[in-house]
Coordinates of C-alpha atoms and ligand atoms in Angstrom, one line a residue:
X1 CA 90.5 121.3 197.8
X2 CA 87.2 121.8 198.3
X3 CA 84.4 123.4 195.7
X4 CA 84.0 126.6 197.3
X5 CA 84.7 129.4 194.9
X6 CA 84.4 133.2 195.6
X7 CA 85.1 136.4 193.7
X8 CA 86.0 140.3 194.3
X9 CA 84.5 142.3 191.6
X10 CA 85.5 145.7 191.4
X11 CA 84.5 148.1 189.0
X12 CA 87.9 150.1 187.4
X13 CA 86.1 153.9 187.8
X14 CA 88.6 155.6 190.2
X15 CA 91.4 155.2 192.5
X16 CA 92.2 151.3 194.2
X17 CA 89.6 151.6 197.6
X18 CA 90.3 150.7 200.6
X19 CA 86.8 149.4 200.5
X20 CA 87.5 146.9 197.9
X21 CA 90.9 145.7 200.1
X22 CA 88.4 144.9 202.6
X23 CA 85.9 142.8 200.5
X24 CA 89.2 140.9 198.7
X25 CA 90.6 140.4 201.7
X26 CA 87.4 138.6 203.7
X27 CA 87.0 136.4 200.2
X28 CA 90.5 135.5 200.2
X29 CA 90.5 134.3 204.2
X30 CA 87.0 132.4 203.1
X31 CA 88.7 130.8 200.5
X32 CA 91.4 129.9 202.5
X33 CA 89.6 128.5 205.6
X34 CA 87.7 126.7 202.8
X35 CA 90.5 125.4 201.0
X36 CA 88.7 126.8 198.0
X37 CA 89.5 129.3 195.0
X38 CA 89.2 133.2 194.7
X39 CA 88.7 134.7 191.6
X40 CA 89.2 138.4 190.4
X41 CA 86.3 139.5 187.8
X42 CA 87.1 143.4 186.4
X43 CA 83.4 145.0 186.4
X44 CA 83.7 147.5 183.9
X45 CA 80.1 148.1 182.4
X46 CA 80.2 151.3 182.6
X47 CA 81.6 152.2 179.7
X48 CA 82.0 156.3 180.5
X49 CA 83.3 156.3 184.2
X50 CA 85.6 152.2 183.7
X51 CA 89.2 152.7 182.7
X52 CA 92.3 150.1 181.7
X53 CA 94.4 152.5 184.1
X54 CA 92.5 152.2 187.1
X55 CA 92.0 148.5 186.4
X56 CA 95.9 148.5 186.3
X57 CA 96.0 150.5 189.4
X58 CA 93.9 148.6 191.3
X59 CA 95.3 145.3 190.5
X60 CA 98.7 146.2 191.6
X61 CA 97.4 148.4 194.6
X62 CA 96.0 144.7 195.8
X63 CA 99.7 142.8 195.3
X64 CA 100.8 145.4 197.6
X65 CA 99.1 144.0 200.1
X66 CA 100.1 140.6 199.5
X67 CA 96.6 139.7 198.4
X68 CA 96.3 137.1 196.0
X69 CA 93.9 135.4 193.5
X70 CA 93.9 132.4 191.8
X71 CA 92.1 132.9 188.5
X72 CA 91.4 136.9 187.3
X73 CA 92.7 138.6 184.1
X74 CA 96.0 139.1 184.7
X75 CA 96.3 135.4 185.4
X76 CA 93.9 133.5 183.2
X77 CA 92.0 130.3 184.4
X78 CA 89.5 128.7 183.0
X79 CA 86.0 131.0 183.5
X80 CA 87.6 133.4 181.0
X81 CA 87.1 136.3 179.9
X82 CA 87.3 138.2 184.0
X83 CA 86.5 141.1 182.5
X84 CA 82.8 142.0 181.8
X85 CA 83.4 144.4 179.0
X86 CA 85.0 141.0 177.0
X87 CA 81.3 139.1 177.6
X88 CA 79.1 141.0 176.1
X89 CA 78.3 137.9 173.4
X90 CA 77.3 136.2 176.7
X91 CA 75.1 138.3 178.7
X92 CA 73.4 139.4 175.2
X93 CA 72.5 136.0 174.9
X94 CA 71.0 135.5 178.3
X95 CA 69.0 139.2 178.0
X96 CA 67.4 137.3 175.0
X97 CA 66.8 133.9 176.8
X98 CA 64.8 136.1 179.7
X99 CA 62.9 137.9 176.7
X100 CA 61.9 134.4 175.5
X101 CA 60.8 132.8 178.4
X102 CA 58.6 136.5 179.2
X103 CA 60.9 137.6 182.0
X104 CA 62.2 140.7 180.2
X105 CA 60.9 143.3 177.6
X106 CA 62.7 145.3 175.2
X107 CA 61.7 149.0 176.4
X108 CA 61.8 152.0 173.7
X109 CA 61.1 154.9 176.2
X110 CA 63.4 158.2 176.0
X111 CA 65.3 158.9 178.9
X112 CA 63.3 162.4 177.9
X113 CA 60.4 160.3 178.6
X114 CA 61.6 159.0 181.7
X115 CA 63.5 161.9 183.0
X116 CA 59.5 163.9 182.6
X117 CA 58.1 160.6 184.6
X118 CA 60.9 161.2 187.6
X119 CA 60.2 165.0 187.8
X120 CA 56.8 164.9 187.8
X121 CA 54.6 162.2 187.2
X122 CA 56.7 159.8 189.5
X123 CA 55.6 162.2 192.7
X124 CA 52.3 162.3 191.0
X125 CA 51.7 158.3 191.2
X126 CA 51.6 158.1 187.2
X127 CA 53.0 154.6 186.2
X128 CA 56.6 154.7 184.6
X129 CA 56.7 155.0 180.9
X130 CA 57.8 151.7 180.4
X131 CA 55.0 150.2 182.3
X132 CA 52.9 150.1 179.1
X133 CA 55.5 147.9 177.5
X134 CA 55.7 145.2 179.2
X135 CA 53.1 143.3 177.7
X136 CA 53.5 144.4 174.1
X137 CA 54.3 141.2 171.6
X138 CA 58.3 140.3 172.5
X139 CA 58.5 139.8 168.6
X140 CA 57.7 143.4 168.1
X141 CA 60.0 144.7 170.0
X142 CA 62.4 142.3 168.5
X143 CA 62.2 143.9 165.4
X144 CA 62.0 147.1 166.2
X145 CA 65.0 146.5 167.9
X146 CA 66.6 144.6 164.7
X147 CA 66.0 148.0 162.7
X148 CA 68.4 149.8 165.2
X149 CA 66.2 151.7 167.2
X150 CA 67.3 153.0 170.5
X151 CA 66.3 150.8 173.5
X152 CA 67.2 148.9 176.1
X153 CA 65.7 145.5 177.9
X154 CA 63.9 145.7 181.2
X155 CA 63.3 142.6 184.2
X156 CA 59.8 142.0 184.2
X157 CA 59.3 142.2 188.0
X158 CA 55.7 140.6 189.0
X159 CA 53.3 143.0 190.4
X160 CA 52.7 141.1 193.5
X161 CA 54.6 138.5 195.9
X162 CA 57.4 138.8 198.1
X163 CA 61.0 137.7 197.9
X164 CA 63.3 136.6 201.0
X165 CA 66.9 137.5 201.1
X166 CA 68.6 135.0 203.4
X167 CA 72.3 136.0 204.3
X168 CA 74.5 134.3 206.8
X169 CA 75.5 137.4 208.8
X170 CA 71.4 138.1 209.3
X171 CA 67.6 137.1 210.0
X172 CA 66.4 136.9 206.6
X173 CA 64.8 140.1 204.9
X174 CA 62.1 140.1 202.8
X175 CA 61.1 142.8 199.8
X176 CA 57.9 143.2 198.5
X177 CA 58.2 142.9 194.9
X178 CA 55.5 145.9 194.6
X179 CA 58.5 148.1 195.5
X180 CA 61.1 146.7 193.1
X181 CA 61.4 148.6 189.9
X182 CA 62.0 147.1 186.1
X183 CA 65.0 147.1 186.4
X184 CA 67.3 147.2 183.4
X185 CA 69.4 144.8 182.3
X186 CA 71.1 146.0 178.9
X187 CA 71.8 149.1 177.9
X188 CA 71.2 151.1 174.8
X189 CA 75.1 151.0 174.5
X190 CA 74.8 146.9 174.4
X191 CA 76.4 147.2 177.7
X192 CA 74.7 144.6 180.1
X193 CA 74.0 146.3 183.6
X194 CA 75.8 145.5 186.8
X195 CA 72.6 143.4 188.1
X196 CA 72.7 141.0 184.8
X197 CA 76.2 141.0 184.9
X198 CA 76.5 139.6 188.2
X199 CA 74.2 137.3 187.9
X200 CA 75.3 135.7 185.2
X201 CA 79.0 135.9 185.8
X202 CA 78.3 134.4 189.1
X203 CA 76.7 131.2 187.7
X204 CA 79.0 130.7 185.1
X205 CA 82.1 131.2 186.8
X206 CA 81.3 129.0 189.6
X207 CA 80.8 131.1 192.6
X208 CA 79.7 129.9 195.4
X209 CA 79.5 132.3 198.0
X210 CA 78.8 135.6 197.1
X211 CA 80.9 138.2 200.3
X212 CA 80.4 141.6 199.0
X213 CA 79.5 144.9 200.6
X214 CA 76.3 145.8 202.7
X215 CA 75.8 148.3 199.7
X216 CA 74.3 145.5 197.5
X217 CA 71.4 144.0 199.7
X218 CA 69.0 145.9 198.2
X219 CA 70.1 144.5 194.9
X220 CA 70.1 140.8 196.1
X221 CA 66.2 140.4 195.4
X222 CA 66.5 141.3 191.4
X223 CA 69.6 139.0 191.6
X224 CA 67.3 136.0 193.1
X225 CA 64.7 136.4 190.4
X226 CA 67.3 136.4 187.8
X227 CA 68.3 133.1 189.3
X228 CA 64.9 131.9 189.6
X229 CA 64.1 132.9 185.9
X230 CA 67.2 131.3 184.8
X231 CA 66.5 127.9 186.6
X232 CA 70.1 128.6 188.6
X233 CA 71.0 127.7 192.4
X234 CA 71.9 130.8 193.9
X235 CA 75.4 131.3 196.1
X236 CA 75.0 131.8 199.1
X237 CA 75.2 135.7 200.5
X238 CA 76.8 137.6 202.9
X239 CA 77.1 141.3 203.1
X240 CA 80.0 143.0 204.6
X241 CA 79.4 146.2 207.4
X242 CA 80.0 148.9 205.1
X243 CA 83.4 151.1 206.4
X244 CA 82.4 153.9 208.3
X245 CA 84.3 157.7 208.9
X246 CA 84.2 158.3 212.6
X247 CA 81.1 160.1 212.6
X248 CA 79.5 157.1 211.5
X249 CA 78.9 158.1 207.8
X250 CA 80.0 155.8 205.2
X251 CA 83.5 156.2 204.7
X252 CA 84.3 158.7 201.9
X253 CA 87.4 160.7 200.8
X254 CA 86.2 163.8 202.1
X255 CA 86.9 162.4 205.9
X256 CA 89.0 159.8 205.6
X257 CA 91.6 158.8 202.9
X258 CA 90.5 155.8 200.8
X259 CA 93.1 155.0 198.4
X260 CA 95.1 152.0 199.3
X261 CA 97.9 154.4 197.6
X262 CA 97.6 156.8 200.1
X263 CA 98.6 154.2 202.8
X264 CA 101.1 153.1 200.7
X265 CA 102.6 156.7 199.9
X266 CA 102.5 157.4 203.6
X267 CA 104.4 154.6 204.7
X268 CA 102.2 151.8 206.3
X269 CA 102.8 148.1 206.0
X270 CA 100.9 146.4 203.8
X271 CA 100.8 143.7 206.6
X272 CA 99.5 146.1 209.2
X273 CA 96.8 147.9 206.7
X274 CA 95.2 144.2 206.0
X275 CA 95.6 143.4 209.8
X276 CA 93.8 146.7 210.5
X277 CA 91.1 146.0 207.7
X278 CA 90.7 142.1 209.2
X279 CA 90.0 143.4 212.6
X280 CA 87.5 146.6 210.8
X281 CA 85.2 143.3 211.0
X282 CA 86.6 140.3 213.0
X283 CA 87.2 139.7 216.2
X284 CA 90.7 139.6 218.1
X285 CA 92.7 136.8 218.1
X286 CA 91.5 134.6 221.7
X287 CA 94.7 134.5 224.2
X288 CA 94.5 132.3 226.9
X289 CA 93.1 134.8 229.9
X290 CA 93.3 137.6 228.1
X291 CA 91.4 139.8 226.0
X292 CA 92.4 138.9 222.7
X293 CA 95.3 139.8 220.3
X294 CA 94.5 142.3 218.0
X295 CA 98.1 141.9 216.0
X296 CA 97.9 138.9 214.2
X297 CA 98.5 137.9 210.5
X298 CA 96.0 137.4 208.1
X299 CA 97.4 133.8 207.1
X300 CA 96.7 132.6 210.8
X301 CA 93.4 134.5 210.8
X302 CA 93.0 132.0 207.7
X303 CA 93.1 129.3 210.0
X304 CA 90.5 130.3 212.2
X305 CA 88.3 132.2 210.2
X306 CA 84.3 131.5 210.3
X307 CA 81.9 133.6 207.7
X308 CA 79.5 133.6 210.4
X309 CA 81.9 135.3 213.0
X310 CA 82.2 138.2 210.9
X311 CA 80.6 141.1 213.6
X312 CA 78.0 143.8 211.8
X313 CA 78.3 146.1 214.7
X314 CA 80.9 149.2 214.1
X315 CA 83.8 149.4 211.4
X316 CA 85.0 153.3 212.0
X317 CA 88.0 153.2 209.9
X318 CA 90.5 155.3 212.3
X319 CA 93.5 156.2 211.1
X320 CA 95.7 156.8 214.9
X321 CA 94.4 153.5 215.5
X322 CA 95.7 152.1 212.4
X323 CA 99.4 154.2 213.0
X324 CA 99.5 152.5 216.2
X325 CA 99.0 149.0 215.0
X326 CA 101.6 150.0 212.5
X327 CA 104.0 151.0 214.6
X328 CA 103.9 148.0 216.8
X329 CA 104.8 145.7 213.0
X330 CA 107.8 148.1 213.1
X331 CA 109.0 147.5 216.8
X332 CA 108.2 143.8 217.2
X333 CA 108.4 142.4 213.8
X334 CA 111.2 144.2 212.3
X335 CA 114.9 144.4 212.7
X336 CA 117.7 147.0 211.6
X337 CA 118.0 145.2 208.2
X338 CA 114.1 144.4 207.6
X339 CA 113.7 148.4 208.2
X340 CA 116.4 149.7 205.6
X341 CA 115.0 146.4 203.0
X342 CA 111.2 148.3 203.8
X343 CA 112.7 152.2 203.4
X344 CA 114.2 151.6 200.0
X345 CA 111.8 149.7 198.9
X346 CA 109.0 152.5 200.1
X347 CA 110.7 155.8 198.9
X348 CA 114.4 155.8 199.7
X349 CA 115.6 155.1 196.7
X350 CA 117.3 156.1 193.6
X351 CA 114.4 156.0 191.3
X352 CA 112.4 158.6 194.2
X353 CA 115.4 160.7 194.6
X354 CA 116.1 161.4 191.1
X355 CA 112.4 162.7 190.8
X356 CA 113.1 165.3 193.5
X357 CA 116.4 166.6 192.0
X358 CA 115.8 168.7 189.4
X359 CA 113.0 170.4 191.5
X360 CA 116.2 171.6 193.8
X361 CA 119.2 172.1 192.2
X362 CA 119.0 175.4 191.2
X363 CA 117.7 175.9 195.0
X364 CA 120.7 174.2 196.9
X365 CA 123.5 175.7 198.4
X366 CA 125.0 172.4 199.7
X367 CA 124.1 169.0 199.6
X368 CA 122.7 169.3 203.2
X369 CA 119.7 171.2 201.8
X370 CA 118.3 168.7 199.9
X371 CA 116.9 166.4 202.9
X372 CA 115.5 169.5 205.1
X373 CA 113.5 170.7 201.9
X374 CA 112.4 167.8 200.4
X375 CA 111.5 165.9 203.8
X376 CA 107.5 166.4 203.0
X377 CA 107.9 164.2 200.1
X378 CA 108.9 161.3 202.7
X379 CA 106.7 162.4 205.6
X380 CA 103.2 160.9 206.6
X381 CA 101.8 163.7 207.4
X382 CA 103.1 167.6 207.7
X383 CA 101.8 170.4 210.2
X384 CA 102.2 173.7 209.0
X385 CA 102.4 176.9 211.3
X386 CA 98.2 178.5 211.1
X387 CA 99.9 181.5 210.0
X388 CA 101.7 180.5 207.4
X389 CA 98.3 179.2 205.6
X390 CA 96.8 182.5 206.0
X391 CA 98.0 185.2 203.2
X392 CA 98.4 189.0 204.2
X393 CA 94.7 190.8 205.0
X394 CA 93.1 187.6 204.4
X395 CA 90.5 185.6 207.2
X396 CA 91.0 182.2 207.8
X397 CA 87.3 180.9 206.8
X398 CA 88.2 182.8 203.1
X399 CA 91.2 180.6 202.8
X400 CA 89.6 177.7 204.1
X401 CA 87.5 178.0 200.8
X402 CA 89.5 178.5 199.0
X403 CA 91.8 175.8 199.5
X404 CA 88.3 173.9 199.4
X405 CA 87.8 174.9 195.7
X406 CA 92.0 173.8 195.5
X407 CA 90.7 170.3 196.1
X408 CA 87.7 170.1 193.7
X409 CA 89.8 171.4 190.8
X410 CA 92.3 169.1 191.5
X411 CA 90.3 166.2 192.1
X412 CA 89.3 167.0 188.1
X413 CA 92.1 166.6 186.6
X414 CA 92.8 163.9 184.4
X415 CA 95.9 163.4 183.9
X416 CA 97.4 164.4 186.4
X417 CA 100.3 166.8 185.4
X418 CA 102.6 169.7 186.2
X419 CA 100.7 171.8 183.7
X420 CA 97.3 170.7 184.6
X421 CA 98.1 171.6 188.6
X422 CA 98.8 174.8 187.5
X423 CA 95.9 174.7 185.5
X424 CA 93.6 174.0 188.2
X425 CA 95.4 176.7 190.5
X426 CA 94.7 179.6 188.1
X427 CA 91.3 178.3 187.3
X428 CA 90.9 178.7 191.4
X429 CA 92.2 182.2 191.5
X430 CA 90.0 183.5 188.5
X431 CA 87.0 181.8 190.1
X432 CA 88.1 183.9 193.8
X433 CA 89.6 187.2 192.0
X434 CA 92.6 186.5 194.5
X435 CA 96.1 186.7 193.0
X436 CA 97.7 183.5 192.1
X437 CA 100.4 184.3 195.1
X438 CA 97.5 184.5 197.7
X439 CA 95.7 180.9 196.4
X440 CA 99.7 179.3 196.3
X441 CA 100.7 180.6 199.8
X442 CA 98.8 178.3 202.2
X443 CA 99.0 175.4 199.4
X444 CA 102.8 175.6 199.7
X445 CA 102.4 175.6 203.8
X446 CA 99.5 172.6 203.7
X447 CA 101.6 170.7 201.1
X448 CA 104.9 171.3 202.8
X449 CA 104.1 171.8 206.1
X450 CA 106.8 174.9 205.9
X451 CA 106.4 178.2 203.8
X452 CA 109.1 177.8 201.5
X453 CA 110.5 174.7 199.6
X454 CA 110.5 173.2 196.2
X455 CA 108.3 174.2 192.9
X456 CA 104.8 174.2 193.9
X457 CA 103.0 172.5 191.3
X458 CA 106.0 170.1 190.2
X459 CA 105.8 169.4 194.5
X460 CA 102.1 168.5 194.1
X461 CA 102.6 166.9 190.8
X462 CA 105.3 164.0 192.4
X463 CA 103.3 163.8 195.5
X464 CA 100.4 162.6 194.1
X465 CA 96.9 162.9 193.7
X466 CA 96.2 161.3 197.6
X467 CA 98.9 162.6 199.8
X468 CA 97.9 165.8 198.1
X469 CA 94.4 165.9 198.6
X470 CA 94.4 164.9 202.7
X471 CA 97.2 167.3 203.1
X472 CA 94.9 170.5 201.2
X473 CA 92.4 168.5 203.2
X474 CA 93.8 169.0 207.0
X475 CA 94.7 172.5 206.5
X476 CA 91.4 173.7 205.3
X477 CA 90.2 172.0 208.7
X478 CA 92.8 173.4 210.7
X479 CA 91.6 176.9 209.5
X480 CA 88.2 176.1 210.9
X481 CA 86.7 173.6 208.1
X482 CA 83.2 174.9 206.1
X483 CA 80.2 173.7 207.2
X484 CA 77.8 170.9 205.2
X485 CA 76.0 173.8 204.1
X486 CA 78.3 176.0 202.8
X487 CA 80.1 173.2 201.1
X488 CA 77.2 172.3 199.1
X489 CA 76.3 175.6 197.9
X490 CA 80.3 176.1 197.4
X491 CA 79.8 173.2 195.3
X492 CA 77.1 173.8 193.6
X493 CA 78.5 177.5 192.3
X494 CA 81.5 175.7 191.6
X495 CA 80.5 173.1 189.2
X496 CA 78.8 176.0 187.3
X497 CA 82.0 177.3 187.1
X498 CA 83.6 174.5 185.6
X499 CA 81.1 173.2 183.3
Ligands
LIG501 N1 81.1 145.8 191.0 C1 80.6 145.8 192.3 C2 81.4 146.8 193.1 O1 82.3 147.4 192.7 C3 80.6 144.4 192.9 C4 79.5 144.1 193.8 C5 79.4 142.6 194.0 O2 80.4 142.1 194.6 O3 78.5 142.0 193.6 O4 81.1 147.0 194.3

């Protein structure tokens, strides 16, 4: 056992990311080359967009991948509480430490205030309005503070100077403080930020290294002054490639699918997703003469693994890549009785079969047309026929936005419901003027992959919020996508629509 302790430290505001399987999973083969301990802290500061659900979600997403953690709230240990919204005793406390020692300031500006400053007198060159009040008295804003007026505490970040961020996966970097802004570190809601948070939790909990996403680098010089104010040793960093959509962009779910529930609704191995996501930034494993094995398990990976072989260059998530590496889990791993234990235990089973029946009995003849109909629910991926997305006297770029605006409104709903697909389906039509029939025809095909089947929205409704969204998603491209452009301004009418 050695002292090395590390942490993934998501933040519970939408659907279990791939992105976060990828972080876990590098901390967890640290920890294990290291014979150290990985922790699981639930980040849920923001108070609007965090949720218990998606917490819940995300946690069981990860055992699905046979990742595993050693101290975290669903487990205890003894750096209690793992969730940040159960500390706020403790980062009030340290907010008040840096106020003390004349690191922080207790800032009364509006956001009215501020939001004028960012329109205008930002481009302008006008200081922020908070600039003024960082040398007022601490123990006036104390009690202005203690009389309950809105406010929230600010870093005081020196004017001048530099700060180096050292990371083992790069030269060091180094920020001029000039350029970093007060940040702020508690909210008006008594909320700590993300940066104090981290900070804090870090130090308290142990950490060692910190192995989080390249996202954060630009953070890492307000984290090393919070150390420095706080008389801490910092972990040491290293930032992950961020995962990239095949054109390069960061990955998102508008190119790729993100949800580790996706993967798992379309029938991947959780072995051969973390194999995938190990090799998104490691190399292959060396072969005698050959050029490596890129089928390997993340236990022996364990083994070998070294923080500093981690590569920056490319991680373009690619999903026939992925299938293939898959598919090779299923020929040479598997036998007849592993495959049947893995299909019942996916979705051949009583408990998805039930679902599914009382969307077709009153649409059965015989028994034999259950399977043929309700095959989308168990297939990875459907392709409908073009014409069968394409209603009567209707072009193809029309229905492509269509099903566009099909994705947004269901992407808004919450929960996610028979009545609320619906919902979002005559909420579509009324925005288009087209007839329900003409918005549900190529759903049914992109959703079914055939022009007739089950209930629509029950269909979408036990498929899923993922499966759901890539298939809407790959017929609007097969009917010729819509540009950047005229997404955004699609988007933009749209949202005026909905407000
Ligand atoms: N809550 C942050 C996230 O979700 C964690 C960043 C970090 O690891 O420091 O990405």
């Amino acid at each position: 056992m050695s002292d090395v302790r590390v942490r993934v430290a998501p933040s519970p505001t939408g659907a279990p990311h791939v992105g976060t399987a990828f972080i876990a999973l590098f901390n967890q083969l640290f920890a294990h080359a290291q014979g150290g301990k990985l922790l699981l802290r639930i980040e849920d500061t923001d108070q609007a967009r965090s949720r218990i659900e998606h917490e819940q979600l995300l946690t069981t997403a990860l055992q699905w991948l046979g990742l595993k953690w050693d101290e975290g709230p669903d487990v205890g240990g003894d750096y209690g509480p793992y969730r940040q919204s159960e500390r706020l005793e403790i980062y009030a406390r340290h907010a008040a430490d840096l106020i003390d020692s004349g690191h922080a300031y207790h800032s009364f500006a509006t956001s009215e205030e501020l939001a004028a400053w960012r329109a205008e007198g930002q481009r302008d060159g006008h200081p922020p309005p908070y600039a003024l009040e960082r040398d007022v008295d601490p123990e006036a804003g104390r009690v202005r503070a203690a009389a309950g007026e809105p406010h929230v505490i600010r870093m005081k970040v020196p004017m001048q100077g530099q700060c180096e961020v050292t990371d083992v996966l790069r030269a060091p970097i180094t920020f001029d403080l000039e350029q970093i802004d007060d940040q702020v570190l508690m909210k008006s809601d008594g909320f700590p930020t993300y940066h104090l948070a981290v900070v804090v939790d870090d130090h308290l909990m142990g950490i060692t290294h910190v192995i989080r996403g390249e996202e954060w680098i630009n953070s890492t010089p307000k984290h090393l002054l919070l150390y420095e104010w706080f008389g801490w040793k910092p972990p040491i960093h290293a930032h992950l490639p961020l995962l990239l959509n095949p054109d390069r962009s960061k990955m998102s779910k508008r190119r790729n699918p993100t949800s580790i529930d996706f993967y798992r609704r379309a029938g991947f191995l959780p072995e051969a997703l973390l194999n995938y996501l190990a090799l998104m930034a490691y190399p292959p494993a060396p072969v005698d003469g050959g050029e490596g094995e890129e089928k390997f398990t993340t236990s022996s990976l364990g083994d070998r693994f070294e923080l500093d072989k981690i590569n920056l260059g490319g991680s373009v998530f690619d999903l026939e890549k992925l299938r293939w590496l898959n598919g090779r889990y299923l020929r040479e791993d598997m036998d007849g009785d592993t495959i049947l234990a893995a299909l019942k235990n996916w979705a051949i089973n009583d408990q998805s079969l039930a679902a599914m029946i009382p969307l077709m009995q009153s649409r059965m003849e015989t028994l034999g047309d259950f399977m043929p109909r309700c095959a989308f629910f168990f297939a990875s991926d459907v392709t409908p026929v073009t014409d069968d997305l394409i209603p009567a006297k209707r072009e193809a770029g029309d229905v492509a936005q269509v099903l566009q605006t099909v994705i947004w409104a269901l992407e808004a709903l919450d929960p996610w419901s028979v009545d609320g697909v619906e919902a979002a389906v005559r909420l579509v039509s009324d925005h288009w003027d087209w007839p329900v029939r003409d918005v549900t025809k190529p759903m049914y095909a992109a959703i079914m992959g055939q022009p007739v089947g089950p209930p629509l929205f029950e269909s979408i409704a036990l498929l899923g919020t993922d499966m759901s969204r890539v298939r809407l998603q790959k017929a609007t491209e097969q009917l010729g996508g819509i540009s950047k452009k005229k997404a955004r301004s699609l988007e933009k009418i749209w949202a005026t629509r909905t407000e």
